[in-house]
PDB file of C-alpha atoms in Angstrom:
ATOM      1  CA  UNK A   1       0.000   0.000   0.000  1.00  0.00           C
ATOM      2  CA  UNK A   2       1.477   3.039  -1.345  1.00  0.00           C
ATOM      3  CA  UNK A   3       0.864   6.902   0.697  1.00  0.00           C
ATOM      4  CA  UNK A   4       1.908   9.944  -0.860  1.00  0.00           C
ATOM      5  CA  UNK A   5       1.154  13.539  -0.797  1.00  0.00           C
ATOM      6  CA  UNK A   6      -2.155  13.952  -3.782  1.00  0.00           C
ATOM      7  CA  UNK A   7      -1.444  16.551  -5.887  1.00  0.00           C
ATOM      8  CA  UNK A   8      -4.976  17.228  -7.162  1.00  0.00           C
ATOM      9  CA  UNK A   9      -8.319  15.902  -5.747  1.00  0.00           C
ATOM     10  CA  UNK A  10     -11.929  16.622  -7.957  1.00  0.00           C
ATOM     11  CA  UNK A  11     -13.478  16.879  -4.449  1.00  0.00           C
ATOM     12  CA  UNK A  12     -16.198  14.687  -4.652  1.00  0.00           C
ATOM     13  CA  UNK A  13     -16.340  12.831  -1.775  1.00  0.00           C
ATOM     14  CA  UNK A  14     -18.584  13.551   1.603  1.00  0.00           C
ATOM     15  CA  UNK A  15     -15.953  15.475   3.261  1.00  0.00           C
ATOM     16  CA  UNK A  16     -15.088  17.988   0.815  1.00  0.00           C
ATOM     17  CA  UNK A  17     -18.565  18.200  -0.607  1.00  0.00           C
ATOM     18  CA  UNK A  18     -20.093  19.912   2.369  1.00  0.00           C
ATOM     19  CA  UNK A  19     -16.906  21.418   4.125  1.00  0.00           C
ATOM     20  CA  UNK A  20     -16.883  25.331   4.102  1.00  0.00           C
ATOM     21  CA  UNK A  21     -14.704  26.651   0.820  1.00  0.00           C
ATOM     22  CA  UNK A  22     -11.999  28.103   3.173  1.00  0.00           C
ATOM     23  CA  UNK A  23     -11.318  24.853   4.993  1.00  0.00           C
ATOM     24  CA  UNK A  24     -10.778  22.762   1.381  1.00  0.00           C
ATOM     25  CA  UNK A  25      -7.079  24.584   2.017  1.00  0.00           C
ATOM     26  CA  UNK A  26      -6.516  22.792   5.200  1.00  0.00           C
ATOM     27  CA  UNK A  27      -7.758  19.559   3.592  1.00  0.00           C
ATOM     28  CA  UNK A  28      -5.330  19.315   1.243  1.00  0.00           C
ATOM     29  CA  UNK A  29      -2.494  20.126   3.561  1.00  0.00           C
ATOM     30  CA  UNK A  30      -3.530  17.084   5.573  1.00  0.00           C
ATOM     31  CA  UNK A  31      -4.780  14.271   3.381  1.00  0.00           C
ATOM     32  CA  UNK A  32      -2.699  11.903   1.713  1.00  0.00           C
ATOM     33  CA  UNK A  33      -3.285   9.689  -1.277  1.00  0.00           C
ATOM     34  CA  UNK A  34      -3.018   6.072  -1.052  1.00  0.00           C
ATOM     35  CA  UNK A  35      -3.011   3.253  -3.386  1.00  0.00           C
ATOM     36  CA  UNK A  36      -3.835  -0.028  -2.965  1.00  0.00           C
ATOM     37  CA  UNK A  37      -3.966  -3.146  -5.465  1.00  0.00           C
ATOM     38  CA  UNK A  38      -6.585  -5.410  -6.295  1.00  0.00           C
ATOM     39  CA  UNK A  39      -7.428  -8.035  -3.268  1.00  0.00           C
ATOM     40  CA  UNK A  40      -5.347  -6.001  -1.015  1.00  0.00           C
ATOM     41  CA  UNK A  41      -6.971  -5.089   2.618  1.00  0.00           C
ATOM     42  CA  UNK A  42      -6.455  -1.469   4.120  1.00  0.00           C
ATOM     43  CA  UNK A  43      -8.398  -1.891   7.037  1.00  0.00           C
ATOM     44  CA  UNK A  44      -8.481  -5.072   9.802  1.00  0.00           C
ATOM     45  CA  UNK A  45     -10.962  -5.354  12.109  1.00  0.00           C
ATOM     46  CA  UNK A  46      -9.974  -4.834  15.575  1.00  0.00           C
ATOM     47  CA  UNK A  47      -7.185  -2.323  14.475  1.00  0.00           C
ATOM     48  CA  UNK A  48      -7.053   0.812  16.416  1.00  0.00           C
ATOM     49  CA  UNK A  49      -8.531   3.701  14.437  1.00  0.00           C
ATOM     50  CA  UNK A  50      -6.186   5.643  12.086  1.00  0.00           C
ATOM     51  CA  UNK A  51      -8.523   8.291  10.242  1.00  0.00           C
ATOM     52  CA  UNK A  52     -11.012   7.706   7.580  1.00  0.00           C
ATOM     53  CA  UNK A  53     -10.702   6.995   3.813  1.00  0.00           C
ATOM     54  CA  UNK A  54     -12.391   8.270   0.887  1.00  0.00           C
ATOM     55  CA  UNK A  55     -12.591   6.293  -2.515  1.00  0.00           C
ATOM     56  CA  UNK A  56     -11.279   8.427  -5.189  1.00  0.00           C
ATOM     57  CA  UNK A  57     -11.479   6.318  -7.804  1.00  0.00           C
ATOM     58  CA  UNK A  58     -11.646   2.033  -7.240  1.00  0.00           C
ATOM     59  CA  UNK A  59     -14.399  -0.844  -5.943  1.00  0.00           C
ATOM     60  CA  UNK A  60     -13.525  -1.927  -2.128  1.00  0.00           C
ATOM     61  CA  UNK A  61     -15.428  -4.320  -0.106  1.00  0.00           C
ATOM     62  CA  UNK A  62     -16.588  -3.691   3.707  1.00  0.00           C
ATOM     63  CA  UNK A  63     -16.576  -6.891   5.393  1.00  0.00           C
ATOM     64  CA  UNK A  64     -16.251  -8.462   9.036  1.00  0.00           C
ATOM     65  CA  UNK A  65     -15.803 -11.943  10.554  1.00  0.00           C
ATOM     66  CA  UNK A  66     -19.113 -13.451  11.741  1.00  0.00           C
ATOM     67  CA  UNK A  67     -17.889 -16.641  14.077  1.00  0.00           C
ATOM     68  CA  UNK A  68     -15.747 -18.937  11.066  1.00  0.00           C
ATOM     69  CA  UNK A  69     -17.719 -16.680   8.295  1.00  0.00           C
ATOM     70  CA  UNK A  70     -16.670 -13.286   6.275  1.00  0.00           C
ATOM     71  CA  UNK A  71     -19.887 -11.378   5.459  1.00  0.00           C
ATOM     72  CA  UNK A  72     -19.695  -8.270   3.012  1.00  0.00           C
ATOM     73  CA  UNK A  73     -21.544  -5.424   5.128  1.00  0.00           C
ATOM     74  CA  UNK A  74     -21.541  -3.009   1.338  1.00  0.00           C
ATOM     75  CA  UNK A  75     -19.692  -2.107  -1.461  1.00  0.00           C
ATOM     76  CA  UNK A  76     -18.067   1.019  -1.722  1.00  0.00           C
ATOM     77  CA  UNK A  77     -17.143   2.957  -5.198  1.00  0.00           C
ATOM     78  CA  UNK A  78     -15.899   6.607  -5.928  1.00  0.00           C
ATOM     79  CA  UNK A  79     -16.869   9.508  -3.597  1.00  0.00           C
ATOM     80  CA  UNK A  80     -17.807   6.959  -0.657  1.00  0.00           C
ATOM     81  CA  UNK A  81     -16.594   7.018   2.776  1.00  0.00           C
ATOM     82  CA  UNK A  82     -14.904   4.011   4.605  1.00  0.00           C
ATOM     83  CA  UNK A  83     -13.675   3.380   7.922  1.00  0.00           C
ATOM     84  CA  UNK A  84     -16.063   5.489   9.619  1.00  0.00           C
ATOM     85  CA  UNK A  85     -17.803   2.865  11.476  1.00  0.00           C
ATOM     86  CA  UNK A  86     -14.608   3.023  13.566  1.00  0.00           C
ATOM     87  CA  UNK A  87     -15.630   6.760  15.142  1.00  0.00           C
ATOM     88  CA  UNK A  88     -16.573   6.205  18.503  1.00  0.00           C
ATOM     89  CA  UNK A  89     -16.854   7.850  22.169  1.00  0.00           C
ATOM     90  CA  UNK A  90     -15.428   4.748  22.947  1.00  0.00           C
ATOM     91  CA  UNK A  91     -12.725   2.928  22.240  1.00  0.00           C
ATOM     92  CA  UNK A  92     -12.013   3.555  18.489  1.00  0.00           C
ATOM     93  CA  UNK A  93     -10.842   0.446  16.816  1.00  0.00           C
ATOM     94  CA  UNK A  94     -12.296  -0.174  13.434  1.00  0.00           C
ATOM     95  CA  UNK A  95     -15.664  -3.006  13.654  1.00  0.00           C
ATOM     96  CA  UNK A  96     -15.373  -4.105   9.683  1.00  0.00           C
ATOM     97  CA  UNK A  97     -12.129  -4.820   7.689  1.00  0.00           C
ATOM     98  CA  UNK A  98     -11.649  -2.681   4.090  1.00  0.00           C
ATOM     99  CA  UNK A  99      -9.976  -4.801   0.781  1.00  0.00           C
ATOM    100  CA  UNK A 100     -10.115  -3.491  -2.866  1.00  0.00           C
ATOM    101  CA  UNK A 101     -11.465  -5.352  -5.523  1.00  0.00           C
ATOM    102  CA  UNK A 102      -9.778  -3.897  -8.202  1.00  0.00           C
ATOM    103  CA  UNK A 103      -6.533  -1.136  -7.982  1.00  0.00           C
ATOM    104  CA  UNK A 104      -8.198   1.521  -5.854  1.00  0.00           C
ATOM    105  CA  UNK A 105      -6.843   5.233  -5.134  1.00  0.00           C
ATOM    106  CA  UNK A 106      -7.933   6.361  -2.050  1.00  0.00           C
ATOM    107  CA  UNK A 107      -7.859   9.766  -0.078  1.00  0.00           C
ATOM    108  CA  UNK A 108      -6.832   9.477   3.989  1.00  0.00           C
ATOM    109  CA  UNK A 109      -7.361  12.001   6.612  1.00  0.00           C
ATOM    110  CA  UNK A 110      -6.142  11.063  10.374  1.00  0.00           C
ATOM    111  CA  UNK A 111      -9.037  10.441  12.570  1.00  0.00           C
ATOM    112  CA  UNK A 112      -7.458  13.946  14.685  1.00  0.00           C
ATOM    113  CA  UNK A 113      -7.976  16.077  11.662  1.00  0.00           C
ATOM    114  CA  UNK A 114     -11.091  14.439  10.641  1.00  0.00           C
ATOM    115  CA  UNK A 115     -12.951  15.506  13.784  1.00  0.00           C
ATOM    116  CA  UNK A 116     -11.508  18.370  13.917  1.00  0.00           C
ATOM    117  CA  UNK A 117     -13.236  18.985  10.419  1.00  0.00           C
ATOM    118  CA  UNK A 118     -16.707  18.269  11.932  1.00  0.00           C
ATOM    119  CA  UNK A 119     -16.777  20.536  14.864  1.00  0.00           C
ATOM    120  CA  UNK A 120     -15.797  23.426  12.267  1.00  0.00           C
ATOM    121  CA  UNK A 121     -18.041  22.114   9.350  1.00  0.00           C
ATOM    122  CA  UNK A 122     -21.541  22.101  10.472  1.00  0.00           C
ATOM    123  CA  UNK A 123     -23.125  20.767   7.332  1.00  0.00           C
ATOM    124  CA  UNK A 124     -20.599  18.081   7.175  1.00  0.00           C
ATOM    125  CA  UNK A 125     -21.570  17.117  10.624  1.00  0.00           C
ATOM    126  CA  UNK A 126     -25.312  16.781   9.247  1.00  0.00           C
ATOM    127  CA  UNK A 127     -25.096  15.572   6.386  1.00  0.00           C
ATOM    128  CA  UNK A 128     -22.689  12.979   8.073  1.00  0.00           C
ATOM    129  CA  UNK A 129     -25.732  12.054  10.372  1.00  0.00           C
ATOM    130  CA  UNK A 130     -28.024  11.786   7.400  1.00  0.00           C
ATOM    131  CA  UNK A 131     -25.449   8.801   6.202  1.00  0.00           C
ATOM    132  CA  UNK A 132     -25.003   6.923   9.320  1.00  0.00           C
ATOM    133  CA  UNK A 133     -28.991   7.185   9.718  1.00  0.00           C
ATOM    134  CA  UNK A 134     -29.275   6.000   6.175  1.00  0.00           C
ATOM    135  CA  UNK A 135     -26.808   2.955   6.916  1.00  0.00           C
ATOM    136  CA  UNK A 136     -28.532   2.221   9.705  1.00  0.00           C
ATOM    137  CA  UNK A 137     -31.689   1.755   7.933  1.00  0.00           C
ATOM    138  CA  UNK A 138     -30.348  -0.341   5.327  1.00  0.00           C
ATOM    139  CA  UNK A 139     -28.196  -2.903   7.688  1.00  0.00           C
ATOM    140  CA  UNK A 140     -31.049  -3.267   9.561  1.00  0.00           C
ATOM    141  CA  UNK A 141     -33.025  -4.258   6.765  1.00  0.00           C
ATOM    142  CA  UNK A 142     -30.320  -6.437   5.719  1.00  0.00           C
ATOM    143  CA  UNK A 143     -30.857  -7.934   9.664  1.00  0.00           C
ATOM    144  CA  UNK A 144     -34.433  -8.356   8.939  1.00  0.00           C
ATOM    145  CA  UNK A 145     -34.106  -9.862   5.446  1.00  0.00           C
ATOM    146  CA  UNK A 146     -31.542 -13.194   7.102  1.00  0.00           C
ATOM    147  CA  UNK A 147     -34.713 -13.961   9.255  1.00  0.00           C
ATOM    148  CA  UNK A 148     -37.288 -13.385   7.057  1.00  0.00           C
ATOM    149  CA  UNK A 149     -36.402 -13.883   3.711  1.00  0.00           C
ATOM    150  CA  UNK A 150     -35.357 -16.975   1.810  1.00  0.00           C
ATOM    151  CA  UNK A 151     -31.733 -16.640   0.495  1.00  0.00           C
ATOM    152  CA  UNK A 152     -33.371 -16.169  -3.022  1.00  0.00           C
ATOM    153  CA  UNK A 153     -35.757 -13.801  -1.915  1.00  0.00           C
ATOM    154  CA  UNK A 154     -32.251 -12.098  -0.172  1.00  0.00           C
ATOM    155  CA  UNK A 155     -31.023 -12.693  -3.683  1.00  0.00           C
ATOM    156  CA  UNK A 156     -33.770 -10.581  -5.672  1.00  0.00           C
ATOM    157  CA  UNK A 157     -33.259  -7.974  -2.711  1.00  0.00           C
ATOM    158  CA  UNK A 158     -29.657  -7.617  -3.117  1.00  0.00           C
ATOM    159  CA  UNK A 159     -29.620  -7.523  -6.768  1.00  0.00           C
ATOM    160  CA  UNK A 160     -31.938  -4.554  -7.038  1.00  0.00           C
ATOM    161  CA  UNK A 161     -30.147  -2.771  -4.700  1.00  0.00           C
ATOM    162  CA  UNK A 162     -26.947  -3.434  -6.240  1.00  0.00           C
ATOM    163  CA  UNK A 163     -28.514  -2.035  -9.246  1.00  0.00           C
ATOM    164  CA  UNK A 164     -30.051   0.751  -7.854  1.00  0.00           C
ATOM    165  CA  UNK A 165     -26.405   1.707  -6.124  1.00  0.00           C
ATOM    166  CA  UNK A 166     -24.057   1.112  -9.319  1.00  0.00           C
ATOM    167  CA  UNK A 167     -26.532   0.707 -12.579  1.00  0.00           C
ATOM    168  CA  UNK A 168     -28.378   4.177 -12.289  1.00  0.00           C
ATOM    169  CA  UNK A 169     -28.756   5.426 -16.012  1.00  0.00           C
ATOM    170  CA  UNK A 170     -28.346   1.508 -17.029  1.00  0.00           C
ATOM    171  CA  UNK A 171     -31.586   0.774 -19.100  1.00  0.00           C
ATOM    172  CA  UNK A 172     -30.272  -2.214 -20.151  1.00  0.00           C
ATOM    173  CA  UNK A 173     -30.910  -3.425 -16.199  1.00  0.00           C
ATOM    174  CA  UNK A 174     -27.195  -4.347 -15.828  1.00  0.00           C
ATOM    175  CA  UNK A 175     -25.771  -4.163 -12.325  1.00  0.00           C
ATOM    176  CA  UNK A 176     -22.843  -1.805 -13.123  1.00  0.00           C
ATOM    177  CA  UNK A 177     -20.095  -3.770 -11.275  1.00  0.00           C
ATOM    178  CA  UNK A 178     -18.334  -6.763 -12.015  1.00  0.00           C
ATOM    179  CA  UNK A 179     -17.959  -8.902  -8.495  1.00  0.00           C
ATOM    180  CA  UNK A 180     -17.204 -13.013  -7.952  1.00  0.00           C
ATOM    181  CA  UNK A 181     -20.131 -15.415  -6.871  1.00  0.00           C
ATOM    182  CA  UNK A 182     -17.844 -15.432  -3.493  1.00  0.00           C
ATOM    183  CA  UNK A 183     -18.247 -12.464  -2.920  1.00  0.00           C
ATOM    184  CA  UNK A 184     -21.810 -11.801  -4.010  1.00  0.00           C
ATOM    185  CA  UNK A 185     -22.669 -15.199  -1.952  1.00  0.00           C
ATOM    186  CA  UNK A 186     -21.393 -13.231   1.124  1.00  0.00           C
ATOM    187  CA  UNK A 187     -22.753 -10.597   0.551  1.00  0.00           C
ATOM    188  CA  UNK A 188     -26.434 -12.234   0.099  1.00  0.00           C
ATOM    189  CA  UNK A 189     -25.380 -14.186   3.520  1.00  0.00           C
ATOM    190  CA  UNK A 190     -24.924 -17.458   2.183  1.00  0.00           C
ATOM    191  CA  UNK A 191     -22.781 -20.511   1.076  1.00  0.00           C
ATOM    192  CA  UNK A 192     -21.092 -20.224  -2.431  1.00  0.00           C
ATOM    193  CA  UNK A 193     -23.382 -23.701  -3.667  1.00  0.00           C
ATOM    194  CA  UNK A 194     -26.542 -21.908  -2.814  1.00  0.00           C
ATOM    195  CA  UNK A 195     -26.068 -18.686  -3.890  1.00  0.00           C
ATOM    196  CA  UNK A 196     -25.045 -20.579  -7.187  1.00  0.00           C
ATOM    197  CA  UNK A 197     -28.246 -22.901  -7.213  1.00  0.00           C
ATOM    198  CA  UNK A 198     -30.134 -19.780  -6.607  1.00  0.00           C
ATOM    199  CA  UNK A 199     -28.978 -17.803  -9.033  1.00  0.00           C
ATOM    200  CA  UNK A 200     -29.605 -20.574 -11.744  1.00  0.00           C
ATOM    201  CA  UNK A 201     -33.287 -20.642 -10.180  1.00  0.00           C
ATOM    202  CA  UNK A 202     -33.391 -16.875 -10.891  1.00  0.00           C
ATOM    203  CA  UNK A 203     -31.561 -17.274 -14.489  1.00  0.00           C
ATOM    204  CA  UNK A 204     -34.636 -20.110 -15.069  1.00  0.00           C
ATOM    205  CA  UNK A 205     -37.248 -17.775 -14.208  1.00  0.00           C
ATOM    206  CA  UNK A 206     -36.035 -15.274 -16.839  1.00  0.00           C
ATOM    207  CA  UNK A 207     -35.543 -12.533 -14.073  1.00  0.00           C
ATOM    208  CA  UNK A 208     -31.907 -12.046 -14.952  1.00  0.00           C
ATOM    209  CA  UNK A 209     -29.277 -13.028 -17.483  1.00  0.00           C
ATOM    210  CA  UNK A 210     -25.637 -13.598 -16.376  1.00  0.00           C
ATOM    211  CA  UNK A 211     -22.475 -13.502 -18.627  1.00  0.00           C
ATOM    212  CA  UNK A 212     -19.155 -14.385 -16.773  1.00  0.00           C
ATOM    213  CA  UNK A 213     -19.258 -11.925 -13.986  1.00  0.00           C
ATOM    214  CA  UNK A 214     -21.932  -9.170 -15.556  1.00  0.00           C
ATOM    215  CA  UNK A 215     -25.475  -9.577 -14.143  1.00  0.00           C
ATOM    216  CA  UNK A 216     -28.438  -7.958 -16.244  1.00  0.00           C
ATOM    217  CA  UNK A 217     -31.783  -7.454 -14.600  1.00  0.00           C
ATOM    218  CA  UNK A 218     -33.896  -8.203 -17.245  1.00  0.00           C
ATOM    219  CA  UNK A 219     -37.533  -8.599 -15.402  1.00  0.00           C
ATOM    220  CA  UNK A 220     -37.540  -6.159 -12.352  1.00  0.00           C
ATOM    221  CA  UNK A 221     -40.979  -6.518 -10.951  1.00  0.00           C
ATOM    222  CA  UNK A 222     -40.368 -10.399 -10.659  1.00  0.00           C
ATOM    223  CA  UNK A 223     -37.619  -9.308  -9.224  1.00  0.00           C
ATOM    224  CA  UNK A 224     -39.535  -6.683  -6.658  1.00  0.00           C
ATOM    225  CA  UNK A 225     -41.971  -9.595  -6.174  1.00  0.00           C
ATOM    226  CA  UNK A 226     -39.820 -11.980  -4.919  1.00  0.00           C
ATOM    227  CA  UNK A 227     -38.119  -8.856  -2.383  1.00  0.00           C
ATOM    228  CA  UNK A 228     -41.156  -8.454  -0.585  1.00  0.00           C
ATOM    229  CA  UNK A 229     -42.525 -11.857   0.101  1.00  0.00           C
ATOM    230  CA  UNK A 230     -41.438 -12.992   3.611  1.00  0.00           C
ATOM    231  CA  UNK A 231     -41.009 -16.862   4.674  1.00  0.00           C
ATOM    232  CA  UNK A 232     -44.403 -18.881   6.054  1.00  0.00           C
TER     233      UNK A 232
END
């Protein structure tokens, strides 16, 4: 993993987004640029808190260890924030481990600088909220989903989200990122056979196509059907 000084940023991320115009200065005399390669973790859960990365340009997973189990907690892709989850009252050590899934350039503040940044930055601080409440949300739906839904039901779920994350503008319905059936099996919650047996049941149905590691949606409310109905 390679750190250097950035010499230009498009400042698109969270942090500059919403940060007063003054401050941007201070930003770049405290972030530095880091790149990783492809299957190459940045963060390990457990590991005290450094600061907070934002994806610049790159595909990283979020994962943690779940007893002898790794389960994908979300994909992140340019502009998103990672390592957050590790800001605490408490003891700050980081709850979810960080690995890119193809080269990856990030942008790294320290965690001192970084909350420094939110006392001064007021919108940041709110629009920061709005995130973690949107998060929230969405990993507790995940929560529900593992009791509630079947794992192709979880399957339909996490395909239109995936969709509605990376293929916005994609008529064609395809999921705009390329990812294994490991990793989309742990991120669904599930063994690598099932996810496979359910994605041929899906592929059978004619509610998506697959072609090596591209996924097209190609019938979406069979799709939102199979989201919403719960286990009996």
């Amino acid at each position: 993993m390679k750190s250097k000084k950035a010499m230009t940023c498009d400042h698109s991320c969270l942090m500059c987004r919403y940060v007063l115009k003054d401050w941007l200065g201070q930003i770049d005399l405290h972030r530095k640029q880091v790149q990783v390669k492809k299957g190459q973790q940045f963060i390990t859960e457990g590991e005290a808190v450094r600061g907070i990365y934002f994806i610049q340009s790159g595909l990283v997973k979020v994962h943690r260890n779940l007893g002898d189990k790794d389960i994908i907690v979300r994909f992140a892709k340019k502009g998103d924030t990672v390592g957050h989850r590790g800001v605490s009252s408490e003891q700050a050590v980081y709850p979810i481990s960080a690995t890119a899934l193809e080269p990856t350039q990030l942008c790294f503040v320290d965690l001192p600088f970084f909350m420094s940044t939110l006392r001064i930055n007021p919108e940041l601080s709110y629009q920061l909220m709005l995130f973690y409440a949107d998060e929230l949300q969405l990993s507790e739906q995940k929560m529900c989903n593992l009791v509630q839904l079947s794992v192709k039901n979880r399957l339909a779920w996490s395909l239109l989200l995936l969709h509605r994350i990376f293929g916005a503008g994609a008529s064609d319905g395809y999921i705009g990122l390329a990812l294994s059936k490991k990793d989309l099996a742990s991120y669904v919650g599930t063994t690598y056979e099932t996810f496979y047996r359910m994605l041929g049941e899906l592929i059978q149905m004619g509610a998506i196509t697959v072609e090596g590691k591209k996924i097209f949606i190609k019938n979406f409310q069979q799709l939102n059907r199979l989201a919403s109905e719960q286990e009996v």
